[in-house]
Coordinates of C-alpha atoms in Angstrom, one line a residue:
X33 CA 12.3 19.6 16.2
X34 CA 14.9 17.6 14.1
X35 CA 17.4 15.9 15.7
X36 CA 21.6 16.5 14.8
X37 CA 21.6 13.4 13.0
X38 CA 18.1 14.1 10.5
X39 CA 19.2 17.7 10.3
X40 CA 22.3 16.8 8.6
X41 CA 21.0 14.8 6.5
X42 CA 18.6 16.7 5.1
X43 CA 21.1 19.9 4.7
X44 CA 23.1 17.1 2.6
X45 CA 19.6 16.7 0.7
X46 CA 19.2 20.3 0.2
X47 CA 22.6 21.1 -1.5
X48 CA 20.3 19.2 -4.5
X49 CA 18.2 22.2 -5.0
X50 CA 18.6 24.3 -8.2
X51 CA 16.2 27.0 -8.1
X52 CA 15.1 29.1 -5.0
X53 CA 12.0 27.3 -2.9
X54 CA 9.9 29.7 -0.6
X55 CA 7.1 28.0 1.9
X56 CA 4.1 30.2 2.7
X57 CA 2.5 29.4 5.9
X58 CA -0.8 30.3 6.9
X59 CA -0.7 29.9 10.7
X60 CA -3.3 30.5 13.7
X61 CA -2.5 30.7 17.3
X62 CA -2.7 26.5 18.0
X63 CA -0.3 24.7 19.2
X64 CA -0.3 22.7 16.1
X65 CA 0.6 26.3 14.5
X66 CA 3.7 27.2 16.5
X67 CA 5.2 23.2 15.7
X68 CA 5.1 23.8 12.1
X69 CA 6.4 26.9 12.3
X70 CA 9.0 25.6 14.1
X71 CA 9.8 23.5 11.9
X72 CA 9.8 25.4 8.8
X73 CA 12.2 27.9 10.8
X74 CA 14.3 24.7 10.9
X75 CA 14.1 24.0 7.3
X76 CA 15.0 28.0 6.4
X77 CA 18.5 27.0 8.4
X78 CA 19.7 24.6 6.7
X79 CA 19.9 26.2 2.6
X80 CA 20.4 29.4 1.4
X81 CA 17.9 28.6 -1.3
X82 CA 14.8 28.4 1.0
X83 CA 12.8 31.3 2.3
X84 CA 9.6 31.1 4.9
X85 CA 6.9 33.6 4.7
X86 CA 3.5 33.7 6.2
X87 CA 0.4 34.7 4.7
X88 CA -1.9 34.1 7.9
X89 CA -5.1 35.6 6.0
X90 CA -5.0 33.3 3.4
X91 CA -8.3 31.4 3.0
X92 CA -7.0 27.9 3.0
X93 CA -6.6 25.4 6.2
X94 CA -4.8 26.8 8.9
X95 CA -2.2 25.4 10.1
X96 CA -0.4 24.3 6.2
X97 CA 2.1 25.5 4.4
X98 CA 2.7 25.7 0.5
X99 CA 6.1 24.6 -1.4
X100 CA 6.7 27.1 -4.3
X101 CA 8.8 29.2 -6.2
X102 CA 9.0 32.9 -5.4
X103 CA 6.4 34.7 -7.5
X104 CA 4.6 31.4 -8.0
X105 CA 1.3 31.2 -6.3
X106 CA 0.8 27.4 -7.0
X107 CA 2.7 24.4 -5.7
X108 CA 2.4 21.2 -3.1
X109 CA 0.7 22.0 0.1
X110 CA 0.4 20.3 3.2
X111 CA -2.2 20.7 6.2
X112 CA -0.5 19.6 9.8
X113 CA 3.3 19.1 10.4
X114 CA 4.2 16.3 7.8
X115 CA 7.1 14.5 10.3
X116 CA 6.3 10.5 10.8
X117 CA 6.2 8.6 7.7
X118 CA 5.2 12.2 5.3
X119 CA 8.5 13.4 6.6
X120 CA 9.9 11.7 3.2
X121 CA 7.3 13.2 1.3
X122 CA 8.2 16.4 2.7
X123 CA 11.8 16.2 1.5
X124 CA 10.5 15.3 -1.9
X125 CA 8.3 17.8 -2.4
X126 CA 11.0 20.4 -1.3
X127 CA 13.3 19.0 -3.8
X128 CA 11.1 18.4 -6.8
X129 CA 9.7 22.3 -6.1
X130 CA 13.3 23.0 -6.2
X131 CA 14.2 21.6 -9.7
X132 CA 15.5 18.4 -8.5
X133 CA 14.0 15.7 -11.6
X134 CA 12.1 12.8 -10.7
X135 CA 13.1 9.2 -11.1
X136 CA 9.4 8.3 -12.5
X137 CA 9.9 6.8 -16.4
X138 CA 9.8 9.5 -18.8
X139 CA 7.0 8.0 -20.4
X140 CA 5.1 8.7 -17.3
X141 CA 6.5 12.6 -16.3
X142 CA 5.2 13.5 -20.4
X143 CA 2.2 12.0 -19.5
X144 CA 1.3 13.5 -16.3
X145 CA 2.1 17.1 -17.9
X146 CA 0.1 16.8 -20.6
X147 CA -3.0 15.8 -18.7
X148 CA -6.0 18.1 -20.4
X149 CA -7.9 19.2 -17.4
X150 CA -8.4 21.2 -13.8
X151 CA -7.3 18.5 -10.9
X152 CA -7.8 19.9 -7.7
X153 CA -6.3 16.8 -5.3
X154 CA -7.0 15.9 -1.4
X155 CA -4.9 13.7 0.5
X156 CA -6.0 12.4 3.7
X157 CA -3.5 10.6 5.6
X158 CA -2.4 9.6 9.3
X159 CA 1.6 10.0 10.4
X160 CA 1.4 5.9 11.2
X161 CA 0.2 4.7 8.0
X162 CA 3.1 3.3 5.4
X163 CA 0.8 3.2 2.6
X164 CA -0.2 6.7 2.4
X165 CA 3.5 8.9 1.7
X166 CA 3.0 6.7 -2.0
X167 CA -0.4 8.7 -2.5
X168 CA 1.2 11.9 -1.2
X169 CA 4.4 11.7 -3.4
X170 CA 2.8 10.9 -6.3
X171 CA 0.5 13.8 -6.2
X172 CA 2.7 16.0 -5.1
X173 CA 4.9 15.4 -8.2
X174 CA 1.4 15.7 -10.5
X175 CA 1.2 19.3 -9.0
X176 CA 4.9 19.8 -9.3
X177 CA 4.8 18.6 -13.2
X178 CA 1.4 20.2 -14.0
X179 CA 0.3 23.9 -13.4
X180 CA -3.6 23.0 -13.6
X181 CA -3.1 19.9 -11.1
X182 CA -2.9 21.2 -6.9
X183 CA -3.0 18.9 -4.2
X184 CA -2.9 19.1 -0.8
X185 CA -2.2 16.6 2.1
X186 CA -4.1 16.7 4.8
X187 CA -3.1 15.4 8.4
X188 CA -6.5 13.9 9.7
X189 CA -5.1 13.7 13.3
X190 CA -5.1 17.4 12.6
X191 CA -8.3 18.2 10.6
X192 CA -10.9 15.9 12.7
X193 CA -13.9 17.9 12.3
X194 CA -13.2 17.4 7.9
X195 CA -12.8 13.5 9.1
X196 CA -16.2 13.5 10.6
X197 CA -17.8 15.8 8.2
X198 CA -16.7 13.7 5.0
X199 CA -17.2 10.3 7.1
X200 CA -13.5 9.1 6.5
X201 CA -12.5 6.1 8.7
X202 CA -9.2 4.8 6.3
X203 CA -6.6 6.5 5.2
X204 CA -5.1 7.6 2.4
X205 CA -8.6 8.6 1.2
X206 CA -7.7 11.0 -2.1
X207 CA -10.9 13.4 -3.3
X208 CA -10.7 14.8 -7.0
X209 CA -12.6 18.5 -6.9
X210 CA -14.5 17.7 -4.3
X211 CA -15.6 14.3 -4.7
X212 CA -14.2 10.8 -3.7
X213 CA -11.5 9.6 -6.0
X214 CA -9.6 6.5 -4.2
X215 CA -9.1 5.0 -1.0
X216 CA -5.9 3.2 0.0
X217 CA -2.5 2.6 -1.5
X218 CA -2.2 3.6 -5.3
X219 CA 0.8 4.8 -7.4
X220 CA 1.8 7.7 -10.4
X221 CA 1.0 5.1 -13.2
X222 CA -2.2 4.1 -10.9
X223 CA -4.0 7.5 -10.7
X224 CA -2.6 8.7 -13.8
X225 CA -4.3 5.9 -15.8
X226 CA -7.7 7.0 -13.8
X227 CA -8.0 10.3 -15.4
X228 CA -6.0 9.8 -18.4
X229 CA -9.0 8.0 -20.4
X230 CA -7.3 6.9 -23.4
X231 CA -4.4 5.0 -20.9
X232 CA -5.9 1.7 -21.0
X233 CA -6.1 1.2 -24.7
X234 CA -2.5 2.8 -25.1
X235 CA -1.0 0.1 -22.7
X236 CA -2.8 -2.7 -24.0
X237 CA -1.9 -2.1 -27.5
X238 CA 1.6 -1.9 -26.4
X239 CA 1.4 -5.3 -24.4
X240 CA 0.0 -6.7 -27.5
X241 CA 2.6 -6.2 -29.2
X242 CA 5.5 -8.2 -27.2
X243 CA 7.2 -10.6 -28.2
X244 CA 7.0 -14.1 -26.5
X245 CA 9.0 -14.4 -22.9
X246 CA 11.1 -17.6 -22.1
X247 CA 10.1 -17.0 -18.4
X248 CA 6.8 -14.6 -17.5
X249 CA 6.3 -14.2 -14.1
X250 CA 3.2 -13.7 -12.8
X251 CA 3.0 -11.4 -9.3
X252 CA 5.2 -9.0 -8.0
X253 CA 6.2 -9.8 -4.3
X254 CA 9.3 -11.7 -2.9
X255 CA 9.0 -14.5 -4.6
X256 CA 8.0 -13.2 -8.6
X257 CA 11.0 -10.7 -8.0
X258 CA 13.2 -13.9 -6.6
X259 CA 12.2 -15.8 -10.0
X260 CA 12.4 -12.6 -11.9
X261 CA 16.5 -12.1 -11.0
X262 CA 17.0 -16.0 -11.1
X263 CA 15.8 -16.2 -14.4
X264 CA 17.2 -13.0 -16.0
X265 CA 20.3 -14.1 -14.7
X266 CA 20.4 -17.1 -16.8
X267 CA 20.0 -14.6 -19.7
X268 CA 16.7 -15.5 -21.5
X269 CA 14.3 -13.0 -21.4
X270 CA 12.5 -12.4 -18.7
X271 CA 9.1 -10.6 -18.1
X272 CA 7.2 -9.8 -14.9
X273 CA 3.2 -9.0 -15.1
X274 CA 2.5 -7.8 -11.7
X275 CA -1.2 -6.1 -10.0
X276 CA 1.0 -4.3 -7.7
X277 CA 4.5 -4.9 -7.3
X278 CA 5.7 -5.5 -3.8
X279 CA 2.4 -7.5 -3.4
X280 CA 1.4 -8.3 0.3
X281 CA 4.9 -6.9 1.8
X282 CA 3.7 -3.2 0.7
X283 CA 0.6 -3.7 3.7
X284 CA 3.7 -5.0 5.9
X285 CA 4.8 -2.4 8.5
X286 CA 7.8 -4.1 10.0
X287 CA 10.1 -7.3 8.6
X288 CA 12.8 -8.5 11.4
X289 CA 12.9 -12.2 10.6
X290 CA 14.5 -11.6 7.2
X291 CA 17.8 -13.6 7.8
X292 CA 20.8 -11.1 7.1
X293 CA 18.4 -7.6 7.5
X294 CA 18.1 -7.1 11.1
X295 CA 14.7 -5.1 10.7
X296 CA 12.8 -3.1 8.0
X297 CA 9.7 -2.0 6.5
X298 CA 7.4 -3.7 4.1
X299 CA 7.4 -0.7 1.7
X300 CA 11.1 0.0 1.9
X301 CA 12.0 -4.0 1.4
X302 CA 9.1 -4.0 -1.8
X303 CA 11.4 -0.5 -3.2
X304 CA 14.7 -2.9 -2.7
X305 CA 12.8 -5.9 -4.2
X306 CA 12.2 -3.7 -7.7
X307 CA 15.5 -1.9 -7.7
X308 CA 17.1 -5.4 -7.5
X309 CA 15.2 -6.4 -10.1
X310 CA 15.6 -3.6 -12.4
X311 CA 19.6 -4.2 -11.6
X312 CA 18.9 -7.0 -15.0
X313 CA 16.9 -7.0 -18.3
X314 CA 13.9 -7.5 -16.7
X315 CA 10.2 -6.1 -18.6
X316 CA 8.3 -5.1 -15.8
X317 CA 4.6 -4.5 -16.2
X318 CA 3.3 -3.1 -13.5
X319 CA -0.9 -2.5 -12.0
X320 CA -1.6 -5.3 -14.4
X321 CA -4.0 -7.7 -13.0
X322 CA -3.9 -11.3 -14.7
X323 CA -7.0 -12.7 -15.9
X324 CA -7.1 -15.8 -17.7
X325 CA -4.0 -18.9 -17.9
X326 CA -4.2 -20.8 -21.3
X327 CA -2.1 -23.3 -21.5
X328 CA 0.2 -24.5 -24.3
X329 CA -1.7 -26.0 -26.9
X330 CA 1.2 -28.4 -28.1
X331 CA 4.3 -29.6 -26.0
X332 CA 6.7 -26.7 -26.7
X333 CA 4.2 -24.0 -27.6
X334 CA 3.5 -20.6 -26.0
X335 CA 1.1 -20.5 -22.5
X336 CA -0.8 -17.6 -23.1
X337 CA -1.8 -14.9 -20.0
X338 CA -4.6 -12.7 -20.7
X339 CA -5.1 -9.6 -18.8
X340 CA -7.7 -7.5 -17.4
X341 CA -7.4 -4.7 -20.2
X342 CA -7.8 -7.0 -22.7
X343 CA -3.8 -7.9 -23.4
X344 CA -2.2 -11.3 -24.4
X345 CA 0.8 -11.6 -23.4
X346 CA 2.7 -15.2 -24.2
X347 CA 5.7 -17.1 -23.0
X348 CA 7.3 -20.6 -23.3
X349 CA 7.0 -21.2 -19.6
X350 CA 5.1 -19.2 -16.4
X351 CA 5.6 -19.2 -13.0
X352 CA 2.4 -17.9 -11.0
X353 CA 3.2 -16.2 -8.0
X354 CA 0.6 -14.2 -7.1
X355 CA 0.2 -13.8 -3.1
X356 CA -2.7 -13.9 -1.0
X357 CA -4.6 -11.0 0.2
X358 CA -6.7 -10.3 3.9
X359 CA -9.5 -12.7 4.8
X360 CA -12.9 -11.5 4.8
X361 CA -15.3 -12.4 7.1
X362 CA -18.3 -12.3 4.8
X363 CA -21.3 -11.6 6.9
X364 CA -23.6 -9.3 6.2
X365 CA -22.7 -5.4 6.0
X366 CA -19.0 -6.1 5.9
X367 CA -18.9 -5.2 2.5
X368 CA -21.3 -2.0 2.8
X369 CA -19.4 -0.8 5.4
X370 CA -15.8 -1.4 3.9
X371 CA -13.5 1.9 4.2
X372 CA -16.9 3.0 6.6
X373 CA -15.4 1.8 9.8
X374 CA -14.5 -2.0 8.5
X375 CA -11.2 -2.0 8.0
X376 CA -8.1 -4.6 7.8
X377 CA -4.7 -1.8 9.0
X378 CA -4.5 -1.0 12.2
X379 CA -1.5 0.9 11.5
X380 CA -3.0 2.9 8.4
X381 CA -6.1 3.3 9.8
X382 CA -6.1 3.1 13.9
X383 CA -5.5 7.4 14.3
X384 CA -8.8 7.7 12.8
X385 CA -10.5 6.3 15.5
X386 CA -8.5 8.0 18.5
X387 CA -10.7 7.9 21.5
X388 CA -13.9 5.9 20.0
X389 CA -14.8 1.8 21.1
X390 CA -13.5 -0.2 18.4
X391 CA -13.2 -4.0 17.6
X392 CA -11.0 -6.5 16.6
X393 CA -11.5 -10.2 14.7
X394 CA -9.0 -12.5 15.2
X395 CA -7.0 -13.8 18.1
X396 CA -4.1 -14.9 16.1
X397 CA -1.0 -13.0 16.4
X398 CA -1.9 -10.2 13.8
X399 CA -5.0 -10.1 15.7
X400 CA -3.6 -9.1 19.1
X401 CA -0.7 -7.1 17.9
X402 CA -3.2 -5.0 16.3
X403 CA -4.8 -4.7 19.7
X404 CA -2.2 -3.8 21.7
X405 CA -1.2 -1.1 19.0
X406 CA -4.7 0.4 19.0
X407 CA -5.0 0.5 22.4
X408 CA -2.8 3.3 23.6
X409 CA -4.9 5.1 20.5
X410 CA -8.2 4.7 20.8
X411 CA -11.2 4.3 23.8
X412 CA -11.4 1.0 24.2
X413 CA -10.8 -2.6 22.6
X414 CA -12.3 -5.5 21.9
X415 CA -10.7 -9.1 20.8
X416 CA -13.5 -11.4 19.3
X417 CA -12.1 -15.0 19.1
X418 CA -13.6 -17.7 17.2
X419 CA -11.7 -20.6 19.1
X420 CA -12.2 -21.4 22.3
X421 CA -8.8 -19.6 23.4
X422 CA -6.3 -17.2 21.6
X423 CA -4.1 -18.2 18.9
X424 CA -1.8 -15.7 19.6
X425 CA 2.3 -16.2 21.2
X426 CA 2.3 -16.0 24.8
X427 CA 4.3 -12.9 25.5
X428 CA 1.8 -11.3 23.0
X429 CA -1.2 -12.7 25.0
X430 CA 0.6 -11.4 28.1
X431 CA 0.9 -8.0 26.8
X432 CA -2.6 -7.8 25.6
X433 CA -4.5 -9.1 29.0
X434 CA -2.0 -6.5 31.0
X435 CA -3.6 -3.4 29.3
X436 CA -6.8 -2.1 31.2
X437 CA -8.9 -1.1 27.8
X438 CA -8.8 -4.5 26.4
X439 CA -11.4 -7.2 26.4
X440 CA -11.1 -10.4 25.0
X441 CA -14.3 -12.8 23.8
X442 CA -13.6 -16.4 23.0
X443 CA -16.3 -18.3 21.1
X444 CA -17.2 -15.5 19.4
X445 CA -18.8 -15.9 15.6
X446 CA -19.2 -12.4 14.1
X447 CA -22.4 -13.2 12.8
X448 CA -23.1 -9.1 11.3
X449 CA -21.3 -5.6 11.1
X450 CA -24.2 -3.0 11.9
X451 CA -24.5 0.3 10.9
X452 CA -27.0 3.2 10.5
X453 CA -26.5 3.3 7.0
X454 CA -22.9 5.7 6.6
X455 CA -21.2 4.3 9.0
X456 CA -20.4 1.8 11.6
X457 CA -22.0 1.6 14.2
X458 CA -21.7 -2.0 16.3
X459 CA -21.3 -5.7 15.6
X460 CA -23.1 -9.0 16.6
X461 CA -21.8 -12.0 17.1
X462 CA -23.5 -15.6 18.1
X463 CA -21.7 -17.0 21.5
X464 CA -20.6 -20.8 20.2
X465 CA -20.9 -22.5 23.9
X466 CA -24.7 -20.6 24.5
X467 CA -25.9 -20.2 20.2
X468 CA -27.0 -16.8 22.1
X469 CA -26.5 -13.9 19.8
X470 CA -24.9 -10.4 21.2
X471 CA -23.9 -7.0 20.5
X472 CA -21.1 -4.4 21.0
X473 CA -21.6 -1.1 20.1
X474 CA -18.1 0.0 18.4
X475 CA -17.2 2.4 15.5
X476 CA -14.5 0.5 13.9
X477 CA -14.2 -3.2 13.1
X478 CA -10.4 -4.0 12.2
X479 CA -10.4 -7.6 10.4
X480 CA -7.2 -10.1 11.3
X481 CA -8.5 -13.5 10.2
X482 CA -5.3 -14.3 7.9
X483 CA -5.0 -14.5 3.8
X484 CA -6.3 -16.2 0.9
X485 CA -4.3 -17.0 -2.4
X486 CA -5.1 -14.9 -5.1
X487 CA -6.2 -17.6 -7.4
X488 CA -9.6 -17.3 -8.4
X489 CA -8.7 -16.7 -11.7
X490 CA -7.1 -20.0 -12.1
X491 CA -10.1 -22.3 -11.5
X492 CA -9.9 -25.1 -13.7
X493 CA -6.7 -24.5 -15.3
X494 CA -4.4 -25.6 -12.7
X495 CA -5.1 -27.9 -9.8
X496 CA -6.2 -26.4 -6.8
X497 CA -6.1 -27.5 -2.8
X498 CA -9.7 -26.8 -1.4
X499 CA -8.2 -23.7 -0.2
X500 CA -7.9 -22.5 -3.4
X501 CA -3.5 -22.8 -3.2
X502 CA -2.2 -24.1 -6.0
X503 CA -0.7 -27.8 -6.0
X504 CA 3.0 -27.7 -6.6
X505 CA 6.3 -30.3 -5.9
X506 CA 9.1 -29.9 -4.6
X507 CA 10.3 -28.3 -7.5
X508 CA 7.5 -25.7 -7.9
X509 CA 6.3 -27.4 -10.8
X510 CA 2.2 -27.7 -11.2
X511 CA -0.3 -30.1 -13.0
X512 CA 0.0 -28.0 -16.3
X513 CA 3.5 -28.7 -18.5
X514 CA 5.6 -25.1 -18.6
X515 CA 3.6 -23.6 -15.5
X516 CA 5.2 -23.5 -12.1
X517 CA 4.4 -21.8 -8.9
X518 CA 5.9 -20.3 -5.8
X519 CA 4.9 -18.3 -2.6
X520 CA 1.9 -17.4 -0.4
X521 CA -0.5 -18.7 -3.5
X522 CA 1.2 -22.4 -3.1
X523 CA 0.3 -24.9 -0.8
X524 CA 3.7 -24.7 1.1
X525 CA 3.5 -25.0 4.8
X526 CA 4.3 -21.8 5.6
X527 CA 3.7 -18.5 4.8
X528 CA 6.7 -16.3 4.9
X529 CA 8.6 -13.6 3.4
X530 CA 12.0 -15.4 3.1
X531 CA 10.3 -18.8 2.3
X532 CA 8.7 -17.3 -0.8
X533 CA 11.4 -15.7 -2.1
X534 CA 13.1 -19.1 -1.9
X535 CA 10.3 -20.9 -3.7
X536 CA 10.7 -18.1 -6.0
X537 CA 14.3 -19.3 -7.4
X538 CA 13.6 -22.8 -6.8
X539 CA 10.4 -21.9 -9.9
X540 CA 12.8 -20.2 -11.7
X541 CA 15.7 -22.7 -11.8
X542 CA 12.6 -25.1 -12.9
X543 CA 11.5 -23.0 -15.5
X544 CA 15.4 -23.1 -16.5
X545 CA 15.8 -26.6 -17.3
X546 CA 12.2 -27.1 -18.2
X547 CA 13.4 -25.2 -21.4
X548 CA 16.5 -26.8 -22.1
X549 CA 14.4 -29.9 -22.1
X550 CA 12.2 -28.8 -24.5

């Protein structure tokens, strides 16, 4: 199943492992079966240290597979041939099992094992999405760390009738002992902080306690990490305050317009983004989400940031770079059927929806690239357009009129997403050139109407354009003295990945002088 090339590689891996790692599979006769067996065999090969058994009248999903330790009856499971994007998580688990440590803050691993409680963990995920091997790996290493935490991952390509039963339409959906813990993209520090109670005091007391920055940056995507390494390099200290760090780029599946890196993916550029800045003396504060600005009350004094958790944090000078997030289309039921069949990745979420009628908003070109993905997955698709023609490049339009599932709608205002109470179940939408309103019965709604700047929180503290980007020069300064801006949240032109990170040190080298000026 592995090619020459990923074989050797993971033999290389292997040599890491310090104690002896046996996977128990629990097989049927499916063809889905003999793969993973396959590939286990495959596994076996390549270290002396690993052993495959099967227990095939084990009550637990068939096909999966559990990573232990002989005589160990507990460990990291997986339901379904983990390959795809799990096939790192795989190799993780294997080594973690196998004694190799984590790099996870040590903070963090004490914290996880001293979690007072039974966690029994269920991953749902899809081999296409890039947000879900974060979910798996970090509960993986919970149940690697902590004898009274399991988890397994569950393929839901694999599992559909559990899909249908517990009405999952996005992935990674996580259940905690049964019931619905989390849907989406979350990290070790995220869910830990869930069921860890006392976490949120703990961190804000310690956030209290800081001293002031010279430089706080404010968002961690390409351009807070840009002004992050700009400033630390200057060697006044630095701090970063992000919600998530990576930002936008972590729901980015591939970059290839990133001059000098020919193509990647949003999740591995957002790892390279935090390893380059934890390359200087950085304080990063991560799944922080800002709440308040107050600025300086004297020229020279501290702006202060207050957070959701109740923190103060203070600095001489800020530089907001918070991002944007997907567009809603707020109409009625969007909301009640969010994670229900309204969703905003294709890529995450399109497996879910293999052979069903599903819809797209947005004729832009995130719009129809999500099309022509979903297409070769699911029944049938179809492109509602506002305008009065697709916004979309050419040889994107071309593609998408050329496949035989597709239709496309112009004038279309979605209007209402419909539903029978659980789940989606249709749309409506008013026809601009008639004002007659119309149906389409689909099961999933996937949302491409573009982004708006995370600055709600700002309102009336820094000036604002009536799209809610904040007003900067061309030196990233804003209205309020010792606050400066950069990225998707500013009312630059354009929204890109390279251009942010640019406006990113041009804020920084601002924030530079502004202080040797004052």
């Amino acid at each position: 199943m592995l090619d020459a090339n990923l074989q050797a590689q993971l033999k290389a891996y292997l040599e890491r492992l310090q104690r002896p790692v046996e996977l128990v599979a629990t097989l049927d006769d499916g063809a889905t079966s003999q793969e993973l067996r396959e590939l286990l065999q495959e596994i076996r090969s390549l270290s002396d240290k690993i052993t495959v058994v099967e227990k095939n009248d084990a009550p637990v999903r068939k096909p999966s597979f559990l990573i232990t330790n002989p005589g160990v009856d507990t460990g990291v499971r997986f339901a379904g041939v983990p390959l795809g994007h799990e096939f790192t998580s795989l190799v993780l688990a294997l080594l973690q099992v196998g004694g190799h440590p984590s790099k996870e803050s040590a903070d963090l691993l004490e914290q996880v094992k001293g979690l007072d409680g039974d966690f029994h963990f269920e991953t749902y995920y899809s081999l296409s999405c890039h947000n879900c091997p974060d979910v798996v790996q970090a509960l993986n290493l919970m149940s690697v760390l902590n004898p009274r935490i399991t988890h397994t991952a569950i393929d839901g390509a694999v599992f559909q009738d559990e899909i249908k039963e517990r009405q999952i339409m996005g992935v990674p959906t996580v259940f905690l002992n049964g019931k619905n813990f989390g849907q989406g993209r979350m990290e070790l520090a995220e869910i830990v902080a869930k069921i860890d109670s006392g976490a949120h005091a703990r961190v804000a007391a310690k956030l209290n306690a800081m001293e002031p920055f010279d430089v706080l940056v404010v968002g961690g995507g390409p351009a807070g990490a840009a002004a992050a390494v700009y400033a630390a390099r200057k060697g006044i200290r630095t701090g970063v305050v992000a919600e998530r760090f990576g930002g936008q780029v972590l729901d980015t599946v591939d970059i290839e317009n990133y001059i000098s890196v020919s193509k990647t993916e949003g999740p591995k550029f957002a790892i390279a983004l935090e390893q380059h800045v934890n390359d200087y003396d950085v304080e990063v504060m991560n799944l922080q989400r800002a709440k308040a600005l107050k600025p300086a009350a004297t020229e020279g004094g501290l702006v202060e940031i207050e957070l959701d958790n109740g923190a103060t944090l203070k600095s001489k000078t800020v530089i907001l770079s918070t991002g944007a997030r997907w567009r809603n289309m707020n109409v009625p039921g969007e909301e009640q059927y969010r994670t229900k069949g309204v969703t905003y990745c294709p890529h995450c979420d399109g497996p879910l929806f293999k052979g069903k009628d599903v819809a797209v908003i947005g004729g832009g070109n995130s719009g129809v690239e999500a099309a022509i993905d979903l297409a070769g997955i699911v029944k049938s698709v179809t492109v509602l357009e506002f305008a009065s023609e697709l916004k979309a490049d050419g040889v994107l339009q071309k593609k998408l009129r050329s496949l035989p599932n597709v239709t496309v709608i112009l004038n279309a205002q979605t209007t209402e997403v419909n539903g029978d109470g659980s789940k989606v179940t249709g749309l409506t939408y008013k026809d601009r050139t008639t004002d007659e309103a119309k149906t389409v019965a689909v099961e999933g709604i996937f949302v491409q109407i573009g982004l708006l700047p995370n600055t709600d929180w700002l309102k009336g503290t820094v000036d604002l354009t009536r799209f809610g980007e904040i007003i900067i020069d061309a030196r990233g300064h804003t209205n309020v003295p010792g606050v400066f801006a950069a990225g998707d949240c500013t009312n630059v032109p354009y929204k890109q990945i390279i251009i942010a990170a640019g406006a990113g040190a041009t804020a920084a080298l601002s924030a530079f002088d502004h202080l040797i000026r004052h």
